[in-house]
Amino acid sequence: MIIYYYSSTGNSLYVARFLQERLPDVELRSIPEELNSGIFEVQADKVGFVFPMHYLSLPLQVEEFLEKVSFKESPYLFAIATCGVPYWGRPFLDMNAILAKKRRQLHGAWFLRLVSNYLPYRDTAAEWRISIRAWLAERKLKGIAKAIAQNGHHDTWQVLRDMCQRICPKGNIVRPDGHPVWQHNCVECLGCLHICPVEAIDYAGVTKGRRRYRHKDIQPKELLHDFKGEIDP
Ligand SMILES: Cc1cc2nc3c(=O)[nH]c(=O)nc-3n(C[C@H](O)[C@H](O)[C@H](O)COP(=O)(O)O)c2cc1C
């Protein structure tokens, strides 16, 4: 397995090393060094990319490398984006758009919340917060390592699109320009209202600000009528 990493303050390098220690036969390669080397052909049965989220997407050099890389085999492809705030961002959508030009797609994609190093926005988090994030990240990483070992398929909900449309049991929602439009066939299950990640759906003006609910043992994607994959570790 080859893991390409990009890291300026160590979060992503820590993740890459964590996986190297727990998975068999992992070689780590630095993306800036690969860009300098000019060699872009990769041959491995699994190929991973670990990088920080930058401006809700990919760091420029990661994007440049992805455009250039070519895969000799049909490897299992995964990506992990380390970040400060995982709730927004489209690094995996952007990555899949680049990979699609090579007729590839990610099999596994995970956000891993660590600590933001984006000082222009705000000061570095307090030590106690850094410790909690590190503990939570390690717990999540153990599950990710297990999933990668089994070539597990995994989307994050940030990658799941059209959730309101896909949860509706009556096919009542269409999104011609991205915004949901109801087709007067609603059976009032409220699935769309509860699943929307940005709480854009409201019921007659009365549900604004009320907490959305989902059973703790059920992941959003399991509720989508076209869900066929595996659940998260
Ligand atoms: C230029 C820049 C832009 C960033 N943009 C985001 C962002 O959009 N969302 C986020 O959660 N974190 C953002 N961050 C924080 C990093 O993603 C986060 O700290 C990451 O874990 C750093 O990984 P590294 O130590 O491997 O470089 C940004 C950091 C930099 C330097």
mmCIF file of C-alpha atoms and ligand atoms in Angstrom:
data_model
loop_
_atom_site.group_PDB
_atom_site.id
_atom_site.type_symbol
_atom_site.label_atom_id
_atom_site.label_comp_id
_atom_site.label_asym_id
_atom_site.label_seq_id
_atom_site.Cartn_x
_atom_site.Cartn_y
_atom_site.Cartn_z
ATOM 1 C CA MET A 1 0.000 0.000 0.000
ATOM 2 C CA ILE A 2 1.177 3.505 -0.760
ATOM 3 C CA ILE A 3 -0.002 6.485 1.254
ATOM 4 C CA TYR A 4 0.633 9.917 -0.199
ATOM 5 C CA TYR A 5 0.596 12.612 2.443
ATOM 6 C CA TYR A 6 0.751 16.361 2.640
ATOM 7 C CA SER A 7 1.291 18.023 5.989
ATOM 8 C CA SER A 8 2.477 21.391 7.247
ATOM 9 C CA THR A 9 2.002 21.053 11.013
ATOM 10 C CA GLY A 10 1.991 17.287 11.404
ATOM 11 C CA ASN A 11 -1.687 16.347 11.725
ATOM 12 C CA SER A 12 -1.800 14.545 8.400
ATOM 13 C CA LEU A 13 1.673 13.040 8.841
ATOM 14 C CA TYR A 14 0.547 11.674 12.222
ATOM 15 C CA VAL A 15 -2.430 10.025 10.507
ATOM 16 C CA ALA A 16 -0.275 8.560 7.741
ATOM 17 C CA ARG A 17 2.177 7.155 10.315
ATOM 18 C CA PHE A 18 -0.657 5.785 12.449
ATOM 19 C CA LEU A 19 -1.893 3.791 9.462
ATOM 20 C CA GLN A 20 1.634 2.696 8.577
ATOM 21 C CA GLU A 21 2.112 1.263 12.056
ATOM 22 C CA ARG A 22 -1.159 -0.657 12.029
ATOM 23 C CA LEU A 23 -1.446 -1.905 8.464
ATOM 24 C CA PRO A 24 0.869 -4.285 6.627
ATOM 25 C CA ASP A 25 3.380 -3.158 4.070
ATOM 26 C CA VAL A 26 2.673 0.570 3.929
ATOM 27 C CA GLU A 27 5.011 2.980 2.157
ATOM 28 C CA LEU A 28 4.635 6.697 2.871
ATOM 29 C CA ARG A 29 5.347 9.246 0.160
ATOM 30 C CA SER A 30 5.389 13.020 0.565
ATOM 31 C CA ILE A 31 3.322 14.788 -2.102
ATOM 32 C CA PRO A 32 5.662 17.821 -2.484
ATOM 33 C CA GLU A 33 8.599 15.428 -2.930
ATOM 34 C CA GLU A 34 6.684 13.392 -5.484
ATOM 35 C CA LEU A 35 5.847 16.578 -7.385
ATOM 36 C CA ASN A 36 9.555 17.434 -7.438
ATOM 37 C CA SER A 37 10.522 13.944 -8.544
ATOM 38 C CA GLY A 38 8.286 14.151 -11.598
ATOM 39 C CA ILE A 39 7.247 10.501 -11.292
ATOM 40 C CA PHE A 40 3.499 10.167 -11.304
ATOM 41 C CA GLU A 41 2.813 6.543 -12.092
ATOM 42 C CA VAL A 42 1.767 4.443 -9.121
ATOM 43 C CA GLN A 43 1.515 0.691 -8.812
ATOM 44 C CA ALA A 44 -0.064 -0.694 -5.639
ATOM 45 C CA ASP A 45 -3.185 -2.586 -4.624
ATOM 46 C CA LYS A 46 -4.206 0.195 -2.213
ATOM 47 C CA VAL A 47 -3.460 3.880 -2.561
ATOM 48 C CA GLY A 48 -4.292 6.438 0.103
ATOM 49 C CA PHE A 49 -4.149 10.227 0.276
ATOM 50 C CA VAL A 50 -3.910 12.007 3.612
ATOM 51 C CA PHE A 51 -3.964 15.791 3.628
ATOM 52 C CA PRO A 52 -5.363 18.812 5.474
ATOM 53 C CA MET A 53 -8.553 20.427 4.272
ATOM 54 C CA HIS A 54 -7.646 23.864 2.867
ATOM 55 C CA TYR A 55 -10.392 26.406 2.284
ATOM 56 C CA LEU A 56 -13.037 23.673 2.372
ATOM 57 C CA SER A 57 -11.244 21.733 -0.346
ATOM 58 C CA LEU A 58 -7.863 20.270 -1.291
ATOM 59 C CA PRO A 59 -4.482 21.941 -0.760
ATOM 60 C CA LEU A 60 -3.243 23.256 -4.115
ATOM 61 C CA GLN A 61 -0.333 20.830 -4.317
ATOM 62 C CA VAL A 62 -2.578 17.861 -3.534
ATOM 63 C CA GLU A 63 -4.848 18.937 -6.359
ATOM 64 C CA GLU A 64 -1.839 19.305 -8.674
ATOM 65 C CA PHE A 65 -0.571 15.867 -7.741
ATOM 66 C CA LEU A 66 -3.975 14.246 -8.247
ATOM 67 C CA GLU A 67 -4.214 15.762 -11.709
ATOM 68 C CA LYS A 68 -0.839 14.274 -12.590
ATOM 69 C CA VAL A 69 -0.927 10.847 -10.941
ATOM 70 C CA SER A 70 -1.830 7.769 -12.943
ATOM 71 C CA PHE A 71 -2.715 4.346 -11.587
ATOM 72 C CA LYS A 72 -1.208 1.255 -13.159
ATOM 73 C CA GLU A 73 -3.609 -1.166 -11.519
ATOM 74 C CA SER A 74 -7.158 -0.660 -10.249
ATOM 75 C CA PRO A 75 -6.300 0.020 -6.627
ATOM 76 C CA TYR A 76 -8.557 0.471 -3.640
ATOM 77 C CA LEU A 77 -8.491 4.260 -3.233
ATOM 78 C CA PHE A 78 -9.041 6.110 0.006
ATOM 79 C CA ALA A 79 -8.596 9.621 1.361
ATOM 80 C CA ILE A 80 -8.493 11.192 4.798
ATOM 81 C CA ALA A 81 -8.851 14.949 5.197
ATOM 82 C CA THR A 82 -7.633 16.261 8.528
ATOM 83 C CA CYS A 83 -9.275 19.487 9.567
ATOM 84 C CA GLY A 84 -10.386 21.805 12.334
ATOM 85 C CA VAL A 85 -14.080 21.850 11.451
ATOM 86 C CA PRO A 86 -15.329 18.844 9.512
ATOM 87 C CA TYR A 87 -18.939 19.906 8.976
ATOM 88 C CA TRP A 88 -18.317 21.954 5.856
ATOM 89 C CA GLY A 89 -16.144 21.215 2.921
ATOM 90 C CA ARG A 90 -15.993 19.312 -0.292
ATOM 91 C CA PRO A 91 -12.479 17.896 -0.603
ATOM 92 C CA PHE A 92 -13.765 14.443 -1.525
ATOM 93 C CA LEU A 93 -16.244 15.721 -4.101
ATOM 94 C CA ASP A 94 -13.434 17.738 -5.667
ATOM 95 C CA MET A 95 -11.123 14.750 -5.495
ATOM 96 C CA ASN A 96 -13.670 12.474 -7.138
ATOM 97 C CA ALA A 97 -14.137 15.026 -9.919
ATOM 98 C CA ILE A 98 -10.403 14.805 -10.684
ATOM 99 C CA LEU A 99 -10.354 11.018 -10.345
ATOM 100 C CA ALA A 100 -13.383 10.683 -12.637
ATOM 101 C CA LYS A 101 -11.231 11.992 -15.496
ATOM 102 C CA LYS A 102 -9.074 8.887 -14.925
ATOM 103 C CA ARG A 103 -12.153 6.662 -14.566
ATOM 104 C CA ARG A 104 -11.517 6.210 -10.843
ATOM 105 C CA GLN A 105 -13.454 7.047 -7.703
ATOM 106 C CA LEU A 106 -12.673 6.970 -4.010
ATOM 107 C CA HIS A 107 -13.753 3.821 -2.218
ATOM 108 C CA GLY A 108 -13.265 5.266 1.240
ATOM 109 C CA ALA A 109 -13.327 8.906 2.400
ATOM 110 C CA TRP A 110 -13.082 10.161 5.964
ATOM 111 C CA PHE A 111 -12.812 13.510 7.690
ATOM 112 C CA LEU A 112 -10.652 13.478 10.773
ATOM 113 C CA ARG A 113 -11.077 16.361 13.140
ATOM 114 C CA LEU A 114 -7.843 17.418 14.811
ATOM 115 C CA VAL A 115 -6.778 21.002 15.451
ATOM 116 C CA SER A 116 -6.940 23.919 13.056
ATOM 117 C CA ASN A 117 -3.603 25.469 12.177
ATOM 118 C CA TYR A 118 -5.280 28.286 10.247
ATOM 119 C CA LEU A 119 -4.009 31.105 12.477
ATOM 120 C CA PRO A 120 -5.368 33.957 10.301
ATOM 121 C CA TYR A 121 -8.856 32.819 11.363
ATOM 122 C CA ARG A 122 -8.347 32.170 15.064
ATOM 123 C CA ASP A 123 -5.794 31.299 17.736
ATOM 124 C CA THR A 124 -4.687 27.696 18.252
ATOM 125 C CA ALA A 125 -7.122 25.727 20.428
ATOM 126 C CA ALA A 126 -6.483 25.359 24.155
ATOM 127 C CA GLU A 127 -4.365 22.417 25.305
ATOM 128 C CA TRP A 128 -7.337 20.619 26.879
ATOM 129 C CA ARG A 129 -9.221 20.836 23.610
ATOM 130 C CA ILE A 130 -6.190 19.561 21.675
ATOM 131 C CA SER A 131 -5.995 16.560 24.038
ATOM 132 C CA ILE A 132 -9.677 15.689 23.636
ATOM 133 C CA ARG A 133 -9.499 15.994 19.853
ATOM 134 C CA ALA A 134 -6.392 13.765 19.818
ATOM 135 C CA TRP A 135 -8.179 11.131 21.893
ATOM 136 C CA LEU A 136 -11.292 11.195 19.713
ATOM 137 C CA ALA A 137 -9.189 11.158 16.541
ATOM 138 C CA GLU A 138 -7.243 8.113 17.669
ATOM 139 C CA ARG A 139 -10.477 6.264 18.414
ATOM 140 C CA LYS A 140 -11.838 7.075 14.982
ATOM 141 C CA LEU A 141 -8.533 6.202 13.303
ATOM 142 C CA LYS A 142 -8.592 2.680 14.732
ATOM 143 C CA GLY A 143 -11.926 2.135 12.968
ATOM 144 C CA ILE A 144 -10.623 3.698 9.775
ATOM 145 C CA ALA A 145 -7.552 1.429 9.801
ATOM 146 C CA LYS A 146 -9.833 -1.597 10.170
ATOM 147 C CA ALA A 147 -12.024 -0.446 7.283
ATOM 148 C CA ILE A 148 -9.020 0.146 5.018
ATOM 149 C CA ALA A 149 -7.648 -3.303 5.864
ATOM 150 C CA GLN A 150 -10.937 -4.767 4.593
ATOM 151 C CA ASN A 151 -11.158 -2.505 1.505
ATOM 152 C CA GLY A 152 -14.231 -0.988 3.096
ATOM 153 C CA HIS A 153 -16.496 1.393 1.230
ATOM 154 C CA HIS A 154 -17.152 4.570 3.128
ATOM 155 C CA ASP A 155 -18.675 7.960 2.360
ATOM 156 C CA THR A 156 -18.934 10.802 4.790
ATOM 157 C CA TRP A 157 -22.280 12.520 4.981
ATOM 158 C CA GLN A 158 -20.577 15.526 3.466
ATOM 159 C CA VAL A 159 -20.133 13.406 0.348
ATOM 160 C CA LEU A 160 -23.723 12.231 0.362
ATOM 161 C CA ARG A 161 -25.701 14.486 -1.887
ATOM 162 C CA ASP A 162 -29.428 14.947 -2.341
ATOM 163 C CA MET A 163 -30.237 13.409 1.016
ATOM 164 C CA CYS A 164 -33.705 14.977 1.245
ATOM 165 C CA GLN A 165 -34.549 13.579 -2.166
ATOM 166 C CA ARG A 166 -33.137 10.162 -1.361
ATOM 167 C CA ILE A 167 -34.843 9.762 2.018
ATOM 168 C CA CYS A 168 -38.350 10.673 0.780
ATOM 169 C CA PRO A 169 -40.495 7.485 0.755
ATOM 170 C CA LYS A 170 -42.846 8.982 -1.867
ATOM 171 C CA GLY A 171 -40.333 10.469 -4.325
ATOM 172 C CA ASN A 172 -41.958 13.756 -3.450
ATOM 173 C CA ILE A 173 -38.858 15.957 -3.753
ATOM 174 C CA VAL A 174 -37.080 17.109 -6.899
ATOM 175 C CA ARG A 175 -34.156 19.518 -7.017
ATOM 176 C CA PRO A 176 -34.007 21.135 -10.454
ATOM 177 C CA ASP A 177 -31.563 23.846 -9.359
ATOM 178 C CA GLY A 178 -30.327 22.269 -6.121
ATOM 179 C CA HIS A 179 -33.170 23.552 -3.950
ATOM 180 C CA PRO A 180 -35.832 21.039 -2.912
ATOM 181 C CA VAL A 181 -39.222 21.408 -4.577
ATOM 182 C CA TRP A 182 -42.087 19.349 -3.123
ATOM 183 C CA GLN A 183 -44.513 17.618 -5.499
ATOM 184 C CA HIS A 184 -47.641 17.813 -3.299
ATOM 185 C CA ASN A 185 -47.384 14.167 -2.360
ATOM 186 C CA CYS A 186 -46.003 14.502 1.175
ATOM 187 C CA VAL A 187 -46.915 11.848 3.746
ATOM 188 C CA GLU A 188 -45.419 13.919 6.573
ATOM 189 C CA CYS A 189 -42.703 11.496 7.707
ATOM 190 C CA LEU A 190 -40.361 14.479 8.371
ATOM 191 C CA GLY A 191 -37.359 12.434 7.220
ATOM 192 C CA CYS A 192 -36.133 15.246 4.922
ATOM 193 C CA LEU A 193 -36.398 17.824 7.679
ATOM 194 C CA HIS A 194 -34.376 15.758 10.166
ATOM 195 C CA ILE A 195 -31.691 14.524 7.756
ATOM 196 C CA CYS A 196 -30.766 17.821 6.049
ATOM 197 C CA PRO A 197 -27.173 18.511 7.217
ATOM 198 C CA VAL A 198 -27.634 22.270 7.057
ATOM 199 C CA GLU A 199 -31.165 22.337 8.518
ATOM 200 C CA ALA A 200 -32.462 24.072 5.402
ATOM 201 C CA ILE A 201 -35.893 22.446 5.640
ATOM 202 C CA ASP A 202 -38.486 23.900 7.930
ATOM 203 C CA TYR A 203 -42.085 22.914 8.668
ATOM 204 C CA ALA A 204 -44.516 25.795 8.282
ATOM 205 C CA GLY A 205 -42.127 28.178 10.028
ATOM 206 C CA VAL A 206 -42.438 26.420 13.398
ATOM 207 C CA THR A 207 -39.401 24.075 13.451
ATOM 208 C CA LYS A 208 -36.653 26.693 13.070
ATOM 209 C CA GLY A 209 -34.090 26.374 15.849
ATOM 210 C CA ARG A 210 -35.510 23.046 17.095
ATOM 211 C CA ARG A 211 -32.984 20.243 17.376
ATOM 212 C CA ARG A 212 -33.057 17.647 14.577
ATOM 213 C CA TYR A 213 -33.163 14.015 15.681
ATOM 214 C CA ARG A 214 -31.833 10.663 14.565
ATOM 215 C CA HIS A 215 -31.479 7.484 16.585
ATOM 216 C CA LYS A 216 -27.892 7.289 17.839
ATOM 217 C CA ASP A 217 -27.311 3.802 16.400
ATOM 218 C CA ILE A 218 -28.453 4.711 12.891
ATOM 219 C CA GLN A 219 -26.283 6.563 10.399
ATOM 220 C CA PRO A 220 -27.897 9.044 7.969
ATOM 221 C CA LYS A 221 -27.016 7.036 4.893
ATOM 222 C CA GLU A 222 -28.799 3.944 6.246
ATOM 223 C CA LEU A 223 -32.046 5.868 5.965
ATOM 224 C CA LEU A 224 -31.640 6.647 2.254
ATOM 225 C CA HIS A 225 -33.831 4.383 0.132
ATOM 226 C CA ASP A 226 -30.961 3.646 -2.275
ATOM 227 C CA PHE A 227 -28.461 2.793 0.499
ATOM 228 C CA LYS A 228 -26.545 -0.375 -0.320
ATOM 229 C CA GLY A 229 -23.106 0.155 1.169
ATOM 230 C CA GLU A 230 -21.593 -0.588 4.512
ATOM 231 C CA ILE A 231 -22.074 1.351 7.697
ATOM 232 C CA ASP A 232 -19.239 3.323 9.271
ATOM 233 C CA PRO A 233 -16.836 1.632 11.669
HETATM 234 C C1 LIG B 1 -4.517 27.622 4.148
HETATM 235 C C2 LIG B 1 -5.302 26.789 5.139
HETATM 236 C C3 LIG B 1 -6.669 26.655 4.969
HETATM 237 C C4 LIG B 1 -7.406 25.872 5.873
HETATM 238 N N1 LIG B 1 -8.729 25.693 5.659
HETATM 239 C C5 LIG B 1 -9.444 24.921 6.494
HETATM 240 C C6 LIG B 1 -10.826 24.684 6.247
HETATM 241 O O1 LIG B 1 -11.415 25.149 5.279
HETATM 242 N N2 LIG B 1 -11.493 23.901 7.139
HETATM 243 C C7 LIG B 1 -10.879 23.334 8.229
HETATM 244 O O2 LIG B 1 -11.538 22.646 9.004
HETATM 245 N N3 LIG B 1 -9.555 23.524 8.469
HETATM 246 C C8 LIG B 1 -8.836 24.296 7.623
HETATM 247 N N4 LIG B 1 -7.503 24.467 7.841
HETATM 248 C C9 LIG B 1 -6.898 23.776 8.992
HETATM 249 C C10 LIG B 1 -6.231 22.473 8.592
HETATM 250 O O3 LIG B 1 -7.029 21.743 7.692
HETATM 251 C C11 LIG B 1 -5.988 21.560 9.804
HETATM 252 O O4 LIG B 1 -5.359 22.230 10.836
HETATM 253 C C12 LIG B 1 -5.185 20.349 9.384
HETATM 254 O O5 LIG B 1 -5.403 19.285 10.272
HETATM 255 C C13 LIG B 1 -3.701 20.650 9.315
HETATM 256 O O6 LIG B 1 -3.047 19.486 8.909
HETATM 257 P P1 LIG B 1 -1.443 19.400 8.805
HETATM 258 O O7 LIG B 1 -0.916 19.616 10.202
HETATM 259 O O8 LIG B 1 -1.198 18.024 8.317
HETATM 260 O O9 LIG B 1 -1.018 20.450 7.821
HETATM 261 C C14 LIG B 1 -6.753 25.242 6.966
HETATM 262 C C15 LIG B 1 -5.373 25.406 7.117
HETATM 263 C C16 LIG B 1 -4.653 26.167 6.209
HETATM 264 C C17 LIG B 1 -3.160 26.302 6.398
#
